[in-house]
Amino acid sequence: MSSDSSSLQSAAVIQEAVQSLRSGGLVAFPTETVYGLGADAKNPEAIKKVFAAKGRPSNHPLIVHIAAPDKFDQSQVDWVPVLAPWVRDLSEDALKLIHAFWPGPLTLVFKKDKSVPLEATGGQDTVAIRAPAHPLTQELLRKFKGGIVGPSANRFGKVSPTSAADVRYEFEEMLDLMILDGGDCDVGIESTIIDLSRDHPVLLRPGLITPGDILAKTGIKVYLPHEYAVLAGQSETPVVSGSLRAHYAPTTPLRLYASGRVLDALSEFPDIKSRVAVAVWDSDSSLGEDGHPSVHFEEVLVPSDSVSFASKLYRTLRDLDQQGWDLILLPEPPVGEEWDGVRDRLQRACFGSGPSSSSHANN
Ligand code: AMP
Ligand code: MG
């Protein structure tokens, strides 16, 4: 995301996007996480177009994006009237989280107001909301004066887009799709999701903002799904409905390798002799392997800090996928909650990868 991106888009372009949303059309928009495919969150027919364009099953709920009030000091913002059209109860904890992290890459799940269409929530009584930080989209939301549903602007199950060009590539044949160009996404992976509709906050999807960050900034303890299940005496752990083992998947087979174990990962693919891309931490000088008699590796450097890695993750997967490798190997992320968001995306990307990735993704 470039900081002056909003000034690069003329007011006329934003106005055209607002008109398109008001008339039930789709507009792709930048956020600090990934690009979204937007529609008016209170227009069921427009929401249905989002599901159709993505090929997303209609029971997978969407996130509603809202404008952060235009105040210099966010701690002074009164969020209660902003959330009133969407949310039934706004707890003290919710307000603390909002003041600490909005606008930003944190999505909160609430009991929904009755005016929120079930099309946006996958038929559920809860709604997921966030205020994205990207200045261009903040301007769009303020001018639109409503909420915009925005799942990632990619075909269902595929790698999420982190540039306007990625969105164009995903929806090549939708020639009339309006795409607001806000540059490359900074965060690079989807928002952290916390469910506030239960008796305790539960982490539904890891992201840049971790439970540790939340505890440090607000004193609120966020439970991991398995911790919550124990607390609530449930045998089932809550999952983000619609979260799948296979997702974010490239067409090229993708595997993770444990430190120093490239050859083990390769042994799963005995027929592959060449065209193997192996990502290596930029803090390591090289693979440290003695090589392999018959397989030719090509090394690709990846950042060894979690924030930079996340920022480049989907870019790297897309680029490698388009370079025609037979196999992509990435290093297993280190242990630690700052890596949980990346680990989650990589595990799903591996599971869904390969030539039949679209059929996996629909399982
Ligand atoms: P995406 O739009 O692809 O980033 O996905 C949105 C994520 O938010 C999905 O994983 C949804 O399942 C999750 N989500 C949206 N609304 C809700 C909700 N009401 N309850 C639980 N998860 C939700
Ligand atoms: Mg997505």
Tab-separated table of C-alpha atoms and ligand atoms in Angstrom:
chain	number	residue	atom	x	y	z
A	1	MET	CA	0.000	0.000	0.000
A	2	SER	CA	1.489	3.337	-0.869
A	3	SER	CA	0.559	6.078	1.581
A	4	ASP	CA	-0.394	8.591	-1.085
A	5	SER	CA	-2.463	6.104	-3.060
A	6	SER	CA	-5.730	7.833	-2.215
A	7	SER	CA	-4.514	11.066	-3.704
A	8	LEU	CA	-3.560	9.176	-6.855
A	9	GLN	CA	-7.150	8.108	-7.492
A	10	SER	CA	-9.225	10.990	-8.594
A	11	ALA	CA	-12.364	11.851	-6.715
A	12	ALA	CA	-14.198	10.995	-9.927
A	13	VAL	CA	-13.004	7.377	-9.768
A	14	ILE	CA	-14.195	7.023	-6.170
A	15	GLN	CA	-17.515	8.602	-7.153
A	16	GLU	CA	-17.884	6.095	-9.986
A	17	ALA	CA	-17.194	3.250	-7.543
A	18	VAL	CA	-19.812	4.624	-5.135
A	19	GLN	CA	-22.356	4.803	-7.972
A	20	SER	CA	-21.570	1.263	-9.006
A	21	LEU	CA	-22.050	-0.024	-5.429
A	22	ARG	CA	-25.298	1.943	-5.036
A	23	SER	CA	-26.682	0.403	-8.210
A	24	GLY	CA	-25.887	-3.112	-6.993
A	25	GLY	CA	-22.600	-3.563	-8.852
A	26	LEU	CA	-19.256	-5.045	-7.753
A	27	VAL	CA	-16.100	-3.033	-7.077
A	28	ALA	CA	-12.735	-4.568	-6.147
A	29	PHE	CA	-10.948	-2.529	-3.490
A	30	PRO	CA	-7.560	-2.491	-1.758
A	31	THR	CA	-7.120	-3.100	1.952
A	32	GLU	CA	-4.009	-3.395	4.084
A	33	THR	CA	-4.539	-7.202	4.176
A	34	VAL	CA	-5.575	-8.346	0.666
A	35	TYR	CA	-7.831	-6.967	-2.104
A	36	GLY	CA	-11.559	-7.451	-1.582
A	37	LEU	CA	-14.429	-8.012	-4.022
A	38	GLY	CA	-16.971	-5.506	-2.778
A	39	ALA	CA	-20.745	-5.126	-2.858
A	40	ASP	CA	-23.321	-3.178	-0.842
A	41	ALA	CA	-23.661	-5.150	2.422
A	42	LYS	CA	-27.375	-4.355	2.696
A	43	ASN	CA	-28.274	-5.393	-0.859
A	44	PRO	CA	-28.961	-9.166	-1.060
A	45	GLU	CA	-28.930	-9.232	-4.888
A	46	ALA	CA	-25.530	-7.493	-4.998
A	47	ILE	CA	-24.156	-9.896	-2.372
A	48	LYS	CA	-25.293	-12.865	-4.462
A	49	LYS	CA	-23.193	-11.508	-7.365
A	50	VAL	CA	-20.086	-11.691	-5.145
A	51	PHE	CA	-20.707	-15.362	-4.406
A	52	ALA	CA	-21.364	-16.086	-8.088
A	53	ALA	CA	-18.220	-14.264	-9.286
A	54	LYS	CA	-15.988	-16.089	-6.795
A	55	GLY	CA	-17.686	-19.480	-7.078
A	56	ARG	CA	-17.997	-19.349	-3.276
A	57	PRO	CA	-20.632	-21.524	-1.544
A	58	SER	CA	-23.406	-19.285	-0.225
A	59	ASN	CA	-23.081	-20.565	3.366
A	60	HIS	CA	-19.591	-19.052	3.754
A	61	PRO	CA	-20.157	-15.747	5.570
A	62	LEU	CA	-18.572	-12.492	4.433
A	63	ILE	CA	-16.870	-9.693	6.332
A	64	VAL	CA	-18.644	-6.318	6.326
A	65	HIS	CA	-16.193	-3.418	5.930
A	66	ILE	CA	-17.160	-0.115	7.510
A	67	ALA	CA	-15.682	3.384	7.604
A	68	ALA	CA	-13.764	4.577	10.631
A	69	PRO	CA	-15.058	8.036	11.533
A	70	ASP	CA	-12.720	10.695	10.184
A	71	LYS	CA	-11.154	11.843	13.472
A	72	PHE	CA	-7.526	12.698	13.985
A	73	ASP	CA	-7.547	11.007	17.383
A	74	GLN	CA	-9.118	7.546	17.023
A	75	SER	CA	-9.440	7.199	20.802
A	76	GLN	CA	-12.013	10.020	20.692
A	77	VAL	CA	-14.223	8.290	18.119
A	78	ASP	CA	-17.714	7.278	19.217
A	79	TRP	CA	-18.130	3.838	17.640
A	80	VAL	CA	-21.557	3.114	19.119
A	81	PRO	CA	-23.577	4.927	16.403
A	82	VAL	CA	-21.244	3.579	13.710
A	83	LEU	CA	-21.949	-0.009	14.726
A	84	ALA	CA	-25.624	0.408	15.602
A	85	PRO	CA	-26.866	-0.504	12.070
A	86	TRP	CA	-24.977	-3.813	12.183
A	87	VAL	CA	-24.634	-5.148	15.703
A	88	ARG	CA	-27.059	-6.141	18.458
A	89	ASP	CA	-24.890	-5.904	21.590
A	90	LEU	CA	-21.681	-3.964	21.827
A	91	SER	CA	-19.793	-5.095	24.930
A	92	GLU	CA	-17.124	-3.182	26.853
A	93	ASP	CA	-14.554	-5.670	25.542
A	94	ALA	CA	-15.658	-5.032	21.979
A	95	LEU	CA	-15.204	-1.280	22.403
A	96	LYS	CA	-11.764	-1.797	23.937
A	97	LEU	CA	-10.682	-3.947	20.983
A	98	ILE	CA	-12.095	-1.481	18.489
A	99	HIS	CA	-10.355	1.499	20.093
A	100	ALA	CA	-7.089	-0.411	20.235
A	101	PHE	CA	-7.037	-1.902	16.734
A	102	TRP	CA	-9.418	-0.123	14.314
A	103	PRO	CA	-8.910	0.864	11.632
A	104	GLY	CA	-6.730	-2.206	11.160
A	105	PRO	CA	-6.503	-5.919	10.336
A	106	LEU	CA	-8.824	-7.178	13.096
A	107	THR	CA	-12.292	-8.594	12.313
A	108	LEU	CA	-14.845	-8.970	15.110
A	109	VAL	CA	-17.848	-11.303	15.029
A	110	PHE	CA	-21.002	-10.011	16.774
A	111	LYS	CA	-24.645	-10.995	17.129
A	112	LYS	CA	-26.138	-9.263	14.101
A	113	ASP	CA	-28.736	-6.524	13.872
A	114	LYS	CA	-31.875	-7.803	12.174
A	115	SER	CA	-31.349	-5.473	9.202
A	116	VAL	CA	-28.177	-7.326	8.151
A	117	PRO	CA	-29.142	-9.642	5.272
A	118	LEU	CA	-28.633	-13.361	5.872
A	119	GLU	CA	-26.961	-13.462	2.439
A	120	ALA	CA	-24.000	-11.607	4.016
A	121	THR	CA	-23.733	-13.895	7.025
A	122	GLY	CA	-24.074	-17.278	5.360
A	123	GLY	CA	-27.461	-17.648	7.050
A	124	GLN	CA	-26.040	-17.127	10.555
A	125	ASP	CA	-27.267	-14.874	13.346
A	126	THR	CA	-23.804	-13.317	13.658
A	127	VAL	CA	-21.967	-10.784	11.518
A	128	ALA	CA	-18.234	-10.223	10.980
A	129	ILE	CA	-17.129	-6.567	10.821
A	130	ARG	CA	-13.938	-4.614	10.411
A	131	ALA	CA	-12.759	-1.092	9.564
A	132	PRO	CA	-9.888	-1.465	7.090
A	133	ALA	CA	-6.969	0.964	7.335
A	134	HIS	CA	-6.293	1.568	3.636
A	135	PRO	CA	-6.860	5.305	2.988
A	136	LEU	CA	-8.409	4.794	-0.436
A	137	THR	CA	-10.961	2.317	0.855
A	138	GLN	CA	-11.654	4.463	3.914
A	139	GLU	CA	-12.505	7.259	1.507
A	140	LEU	CA	-14.690	4.926	-0.551
A	141	LEU	CA	-16.530	3.745	2.578
A	142	ARG	CA	-17.056	7.270	3.875
A	143	LYS	CA	-18.468	8.435	0.545
A	144	PHE	CA	-20.594	5.302	0.152
A	145	LYS	CA	-22.011	5.826	3.661
A	146	GLY	CA	-22.701	2.118	4.108
A	147	GLY	CA	-21.034	-1.221	4.675
A	148	ILE	CA	-19.279	-3.166	1.923
A	149	VAL	CA	-18.991	-6.957	2.002
A	150	GLY	CA	-15.577	-7.919	0.730
A	151	PRO	CA	-14.224	-11.436	0.549
A	152	SER	CA	-10.810	-11.720	-1.038
A	153	ALA	CA	-11.009	-10.882	-4.753
A	154	ASN	CA	-9.998	-14.292	-6.065
A	155	ARG	CA	-11.694	-17.440	-7.297
A	156	PHE	CA	-12.819	-19.606	-4.410
A	157	GLY	CA	-9.953	-21.591	-2.874
A	158	LYS	CA	-7.229	-19.813	-4.828
A	159	VAL	CA	-4.340	-17.580	-3.765
A	160	SER	CA	-5.560	-14.210	-2.418
A	161	PRO	CA	-4.696	-11.078	-4.447
A	162	THR	CA	-2.335	-8.467	-3.030
A	163	SER	CA	-2.255	-6.093	-6.031
A	164	ALA	CA	-4.756	-4.684	-8.521
A	165	ALA	CA	-3.042	-6.705	-11.273
A	166	ASP	CA	-3.669	-9.926	-9.294
A	167	VAL	CA	-7.382	-9.087	-9.166
A	168	ARG	CA	-7.449	-8.430	-12.927
A	169	TYR	CA	-5.745	-11.779	-13.496
A	170	GLU	CA	-8.337	-13.593	-11.329
A	171	PHE	CA	-11.324	-12.000	-13.061
A	172	GLU	CA	-9.869	-11.602	-16.562
A	173	GLU	CA	-13.139	-12.231	-18.335
A	174	MET	CA	-15.159	-9.802	-16.150
A	175	LEU	CA	-14.095	-6.931	-18.368
A	176	ASP	CA	-16.410	-4.432	-16.714
A	177	LEU	CA	-15.219	-5.164	-13.135
A	178	MET	CA	-14.094	-1.907	-11.567
A	179	ILE	CA	-10.830	-2.324	-9.632
A	180	LEU	CA	-9.557	0.473	-7.398
A	181	ASP	CA	-5.770	0.404	-7.454
A	182	GLY	CA	-4.269	1.094	-4.026
A	183	GLY	CA	-0.844	-0.417	-4.675
A	184	ASP	CA	0.553	-3.531	-3.005
A	185	CYS	CA	-1.008	-4.685	0.273
A	186	ASP	CA	1.200	-4.136	3.336
A	187	VAL	CA	0.026	-6.878	5.694
A	188	GLY	CA	-0.386	-9.451	2.943
A	189	ILE	CA	-2.523	-12.036	4.794
A	190	GLU	CA	-6.176	-11.818	5.804
A	191	SER	CA	-7.299	-10.189	9.060
A	192	THR	CA	-7.264	-11.846	12.472
A	193	ILE	CA	-10.862	-12.891	13.344
A	194	ILE	CA	-12.127	-12.856	16.947
A	195	ASP	CA	-15.590	-14.175	17.788
A	196	LEU	CA	-17.266	-11.914	20.359
A	197	SER	CA	-20.692	-13.552	20.064
A	198	ARG	CA	-19.888	-16.160	22.742
A	199	ASP	CA	-19.344	-15.819	26.489
A	200	HIS	CA	-15.573	-15.433	25.917
A	201	PRO	CA	-13.559	-14.061	22.967
A	202	VAL	CA	-12.339	-16.852	20.662
A	203	LEU	CA	-9.712	-16.694	17.920
A	204	LEU	CA	-11.297	-17.952	14.691
A	205	ARG	CA	-8.490	-17.045	12.283
A	206	PRO	CA	-4.892	-16.063	13.120
A	207	GLY	CA	-3.421	-12.980	11.447
A	208	LEU	CA	-0.945	-10.174	12.006
A	209	ILE	CA	-2.584	-9.169	15.315
A	210	THR	CA	-2.001	-12.031	17.762
A	211	PRO	CA	-3.730	-12.951	21.055
A	212	GLY	CA	-0.491	-11.810	22.739
A	213	ASP	CA	-0.783	-8.357	21.103
A	214	ILE	CA	-4.404	-8.139	22.221
A	215	LEU	CA	-3.611	-9.097	25.810
A	216	ALA	CA	-0.741	-6.608	25.942
A	217	LYS	CA	-2.783	-3.720	24.549
A	218	THR	CA	-6.199	-4.311	26.130
A	219	GLY	CA	-5.795	-6.879	28.923
A	220	ILE	CA	-8.373	-9.070	27.112
A	221	LYS	CA	-7.649	-12.791	27.005
A	222	VAL	CA	-8.533	-14.358	23.663
A	223	TYR	CA	-9.041	-18.109	23.787
A	224	LEU	CA	-7.776	-20.463	21.112
A	225	PRO	CA	-10.584	-22.703	19.796
A	226	HIS	CA	-9.387	-25.779	21.705
A	227	GLU	CA	-8.981	-23.755	24.929
A	228	TYR	CA	-12.501	-22.425	24.528
A	229	ALA	CA	-13.875	-25.917	23.960
A	230	VAL	CA	-12.383	-27.037	27.296
A	231	LEU	CA	-13.709	-23.927	29.057
A	232	ALA	CA	-17.203	-24.398	27.646
A	233	GLY	CA	-17.169	-28.153	28.269
A	234	GLN	CA	-17.690	-28.827	24.573
A	235	SER	CA	-16.216	-31.678	22.622
A	236	GLU	CA	-16.308	-29.717	19.365
A	237	THR	CA	-13.958	-26.778	18.826
A	238	PRO	CA	-15.451	-23.690	17.171
A	239	VAL	CA	-14.116	-23.131	13.688
A	240	VAL	CA	-14.684	-20.321	11.266
A	241	SER	CA	-17.536	-21.752	9.297
A	242	GLY	CA	-16.308	-21.942	5.778
A	243	SER	CA	-12.684	-22.377	6.749
A	244	LEU	CA	-11.332	-25.289	4.784
A	245	ARG	CA	-8.259	-27.483	4.980
A	246	ALA	CA	-7.559	-26.574	1.357
A	247	HIS	CA	-7.405	-22.876	0.518
A	248	TYR	CA	-5.091	-20.184	-0.835
A	249	ALA	CA	-3.820	-22.884	-3.162
A	250	PRO	CA	-1.416	-22.657	-6.098
A	251	THR	CA	-1.734	-25.068	-9.038
A	252	THR	CA	1.880	-26.193	-8.635
A	253	PRO	CA	2.376	-28.819	-5.889
A	254	LEU	CA	3.612	-27.091	-2.721
A	255	ARG	CA	5.170	-28.685	0.368
A	256	LEU	CA	6.858	-27.457	3.542
A	257	TYR	CA	10.232	-28.832	4.554
A	258	ALA	CA	11.682	-29.067	8.059
A	259	SER	CA	15.016	-27.375	8.578
A	260	GLY	CA	17.734	-29.261	6.663
A	261	ARG	CA	15.232	-31.821	5.324
A	262	VAL	CA	14.662	-30.836	1.713
A	263	LEU	CA	15.413	-34.333	0.491
A	264	ASP	CA	12.751	-35.849	2.754
A	265	ALA	CA	10.141	-33.495	1.297
A	266	LEU	CA	11.329	-34.402	-2.171
A	267	SER	CA	11.043	-38.132	-1.563
A	268	GLU	CA	7.262	-37.710	-1.729
A	269	PHE	CA	7.727	-36.855	-5.435
A	270	PRO	CA	10.054	-39.579	-6.832
A	271	ASP	CA	9.313	-38.647	-10.459
A	272	ILE	CA	10.426	-35.056	-10.174
A	273	LYS	CA	13.968	-34.562	-11.413
A	274	SER	CA	14.214	-30.879	-12.144
A	275	ARG	CA	12.403	-27.570	-11.952
A	276	VAL	CA	12.114	-27.602	-8.157
A	277	ALA	CA	11.977	-24.176	-6.492
A	278	VAL	CA	13.213	-24.243	-2.912
A	279	ALA	CA	12.593	-21.193	-0.748
A	280	VAL	CA	15.338	-20.485	1.766
A	281	TRP	CA	15.331	-18.049	4.706
A	282	ASP	CA	17.207	-14.911	3.758
A	283	SER	CA	19.070	-15.240	7.064
A	284	ASP	CA	20.611	-18.546	5.834
A	285	SER	CA	23.272	-18.355	3.179
A	286	SER	CA	22.034	-21.457	1.364
A	287	LEU	CA	20.200	-24.742	1.779
A	288	GLY	CA	23.055	-26.419	3.551
A	289	GLU	CA	22.216	-29.592	1.595
A	290	ASP	CA	24.987	-31.498	-0.095
A	291	GLY	CA	22.836	-31.519	-3.176
A	292	HIS	CA	21.082	-34.406	-4.812
A	293	PRO	CA	22.448	-36.626	-7.572
A	294	SER	CA	19.594	-36.109	-9.984
A	295	VAL	CA	17.413	-33.220	-8.880
A	296	HIS	CA	18.146	-29.640	-9.803
A	297	PHE	CA	17.095	-27.088	-7.171
A	298	GLU	CA	16.655	-23.409	-7.708
A	299	GLU	CA	16.881	-21.344	-4.515
A	300	VAL	CA	14.525	-18.452	-3.825
A	301	LEU	CA	15.135	-16.233	-0.783
A	302	VAL	CA	12.220	-15.515	1.589
A	303	PRO	CA	12.192	-13.117	4.585
A	304	SER	CA	12.959	-14.715	7.931
A	305	ASP	CA	10.823	-12.338	9.989
A	306	SER	CA	7.129	-13.143	10.196
A	307	VAL	CA	5.760	-9.709	9.261
A	308	SER	CA	7.847	-9.412	6.082
A	309	PHE	CA	7.155	-13.039	5.186
A	310	ALA	CA	3.388	-12.500	5.474
A	311	SER	CA	3.612	-9.345	3.426
A	312	LYS	CA	5.248	-11.279	0.553
A	313	LEU	CA	3.533	-14.656	1.010
A	314	TYR	CA	0.793	-14.521	-1.653
A	315	ARG	CA	3.027	-12.529	-4.046
A	316	THR	CA	5.643	-15.288	-3.775
A	317	LEU	CA	3.086	-18.081	-4.239
A	318	ARG	CA	1.559	-16.386	-7.286
A	319	ASP	CA	4.915	-15.635	-8.895
A	320	LEU	CA	6.285	-19.132	-8.308
A	321	ASP	CA	3.021	-20.647	-9.566
A	322	GLN	CA	3.369	-18.755	-12.835
A	323	GLN	CA	7.016	-19.710	-13.387
A	324	GLY	CA	6.228	-23.309	-14.332
A	325	TRP	CA	8.030	-25.205	-11.546
A	326	ASP	CA	7.196	-28.883	-11.037
A	327	LEU	CA	7.333	-28.503	-7.271
A	328	ILE	CA	7.670	-25.654	-4.771
A	329	LEU	CA	9.240	-26.267	-1.353
A	330	LEU	CA	8.957	-23.684	1.414
A	331	PRO	CA	10.611	-23.828	4.846
A	332	GLU	CA	8.349	-24.711	7.779
A	333	PRO	CA	7.667	-21.531	9.777
A	334	PRO	CA	9.269	-21.445	13.236
A	335	VAL	CA	7.216	-22.064	16.385
A	336	GLY	CA	5.644	-18.932	17.937
A	337	GLU	CA	2.295	-17.152	17.720
A	338	GLU	CA	3.687	-14.429	15.454
A	339	TRP	CA	4.001	-17.158	12.803
A	340	ASP	CA	0.515	-18.658	13.348
A	341	GLY	CA	-1.155	-16.613	10.588
A	342	VAL	CA	1.467	-17.595	8.038
A	343	ARG	CA	1.491	-21.231	9.195
A	344	ASP	CA	-2.304	-21.441	8.860
A	345	ARG	CA	-2.228	-20.115	5.264
A	346	LEU	CA	0.732	-22.296	4.257
A	347	GLN	CA	-0.793	-25.503	5.587
A	348	ARG	CA	-3.998	-24.893	3.642
A	349	ALA	CA	-2.091	-23.828	0.542
A	350	CYS	CA	-0.093	-27.090	0.641
A	351	PHE	CA	-3.171	-29.223	1.175
A	352	GLY	CA	-5.005	-27.676	-1.743
A	353	SER	CA	-2.054	-27.329	-4.106
A	354	GLY	CA	-1.477	-29.244	-7.309
A	355	PRO	CA	-3.186	-29.471	-10.690
A	356	SER	CA	-6.521	-30.547	-9.166
A	357	SER	CA	-6.499	-27.709	-6.615
A	358	SER	CA	-9.936	-26.428	-7.587
A	359	SER	CA	-11.577	-29.766	-6.837
A	360	HIS	CA	-9.752	-30.006	-3.451
A	361	ALA	CA	-10.827	-26.522	-2.573
A	362	ASN	CA	-14.462	-27.366	-3.022
A	363	ASN	CA	-14.314	-30.272	-0.614
B	1	AMP	P1	-12.676	-14.003	3.531
B	1	AMP	O1	-13.740	-13.055	3.171
B	1	AMP	O2	-12.361	-14.999	2.459
B	1	AMP	O3	-11.481	-13.356	4.169
B	1	AMP	O4	-13.314	-14.868	4.659
B	1	AMP	C1	-14.054	-14.288	5.675
B	1	AMP	C2	-13.902	-15.130	6.867
B	1	AMP	O5	-14.684	-14.592	7.920
B	1	AMP	C3	-14.376	-16.522	6.576
B	1	AMP	O6	-13.430	-17.440	7.057
B	1	AMP	C4	-15.661	-16.573	7.320
B	1	AMP	O7	-16.037	-17.854	7.686
B	1	AMP	C5	-15.434	-15.627	8.499
B	1	AMP	N1	-16.695	-15.105	8.995
B	1	AMP	C6	-17.438	-14.175	8.414
B	1	AMP	N2	-18.583	-13.993	9.098
B	1	AMP	C7	-18.553	-14.841	10.146
B	1	AMP	C8	-19.444	-15.156	11.201
B	1	AMP	N3	-20.607	-14.557	11.299
B	1	AMP	N4	-19.084	-16.113	12.074
B	1	AMP	C9	-17.907	-16.735	11.952
B	1	AMP	N5	-17.024	-16.495	10.969
B	1	AMP	C10	-17.330	-15.562	10.076
B	2	MG	MG	-10.446	-15.532	0.791
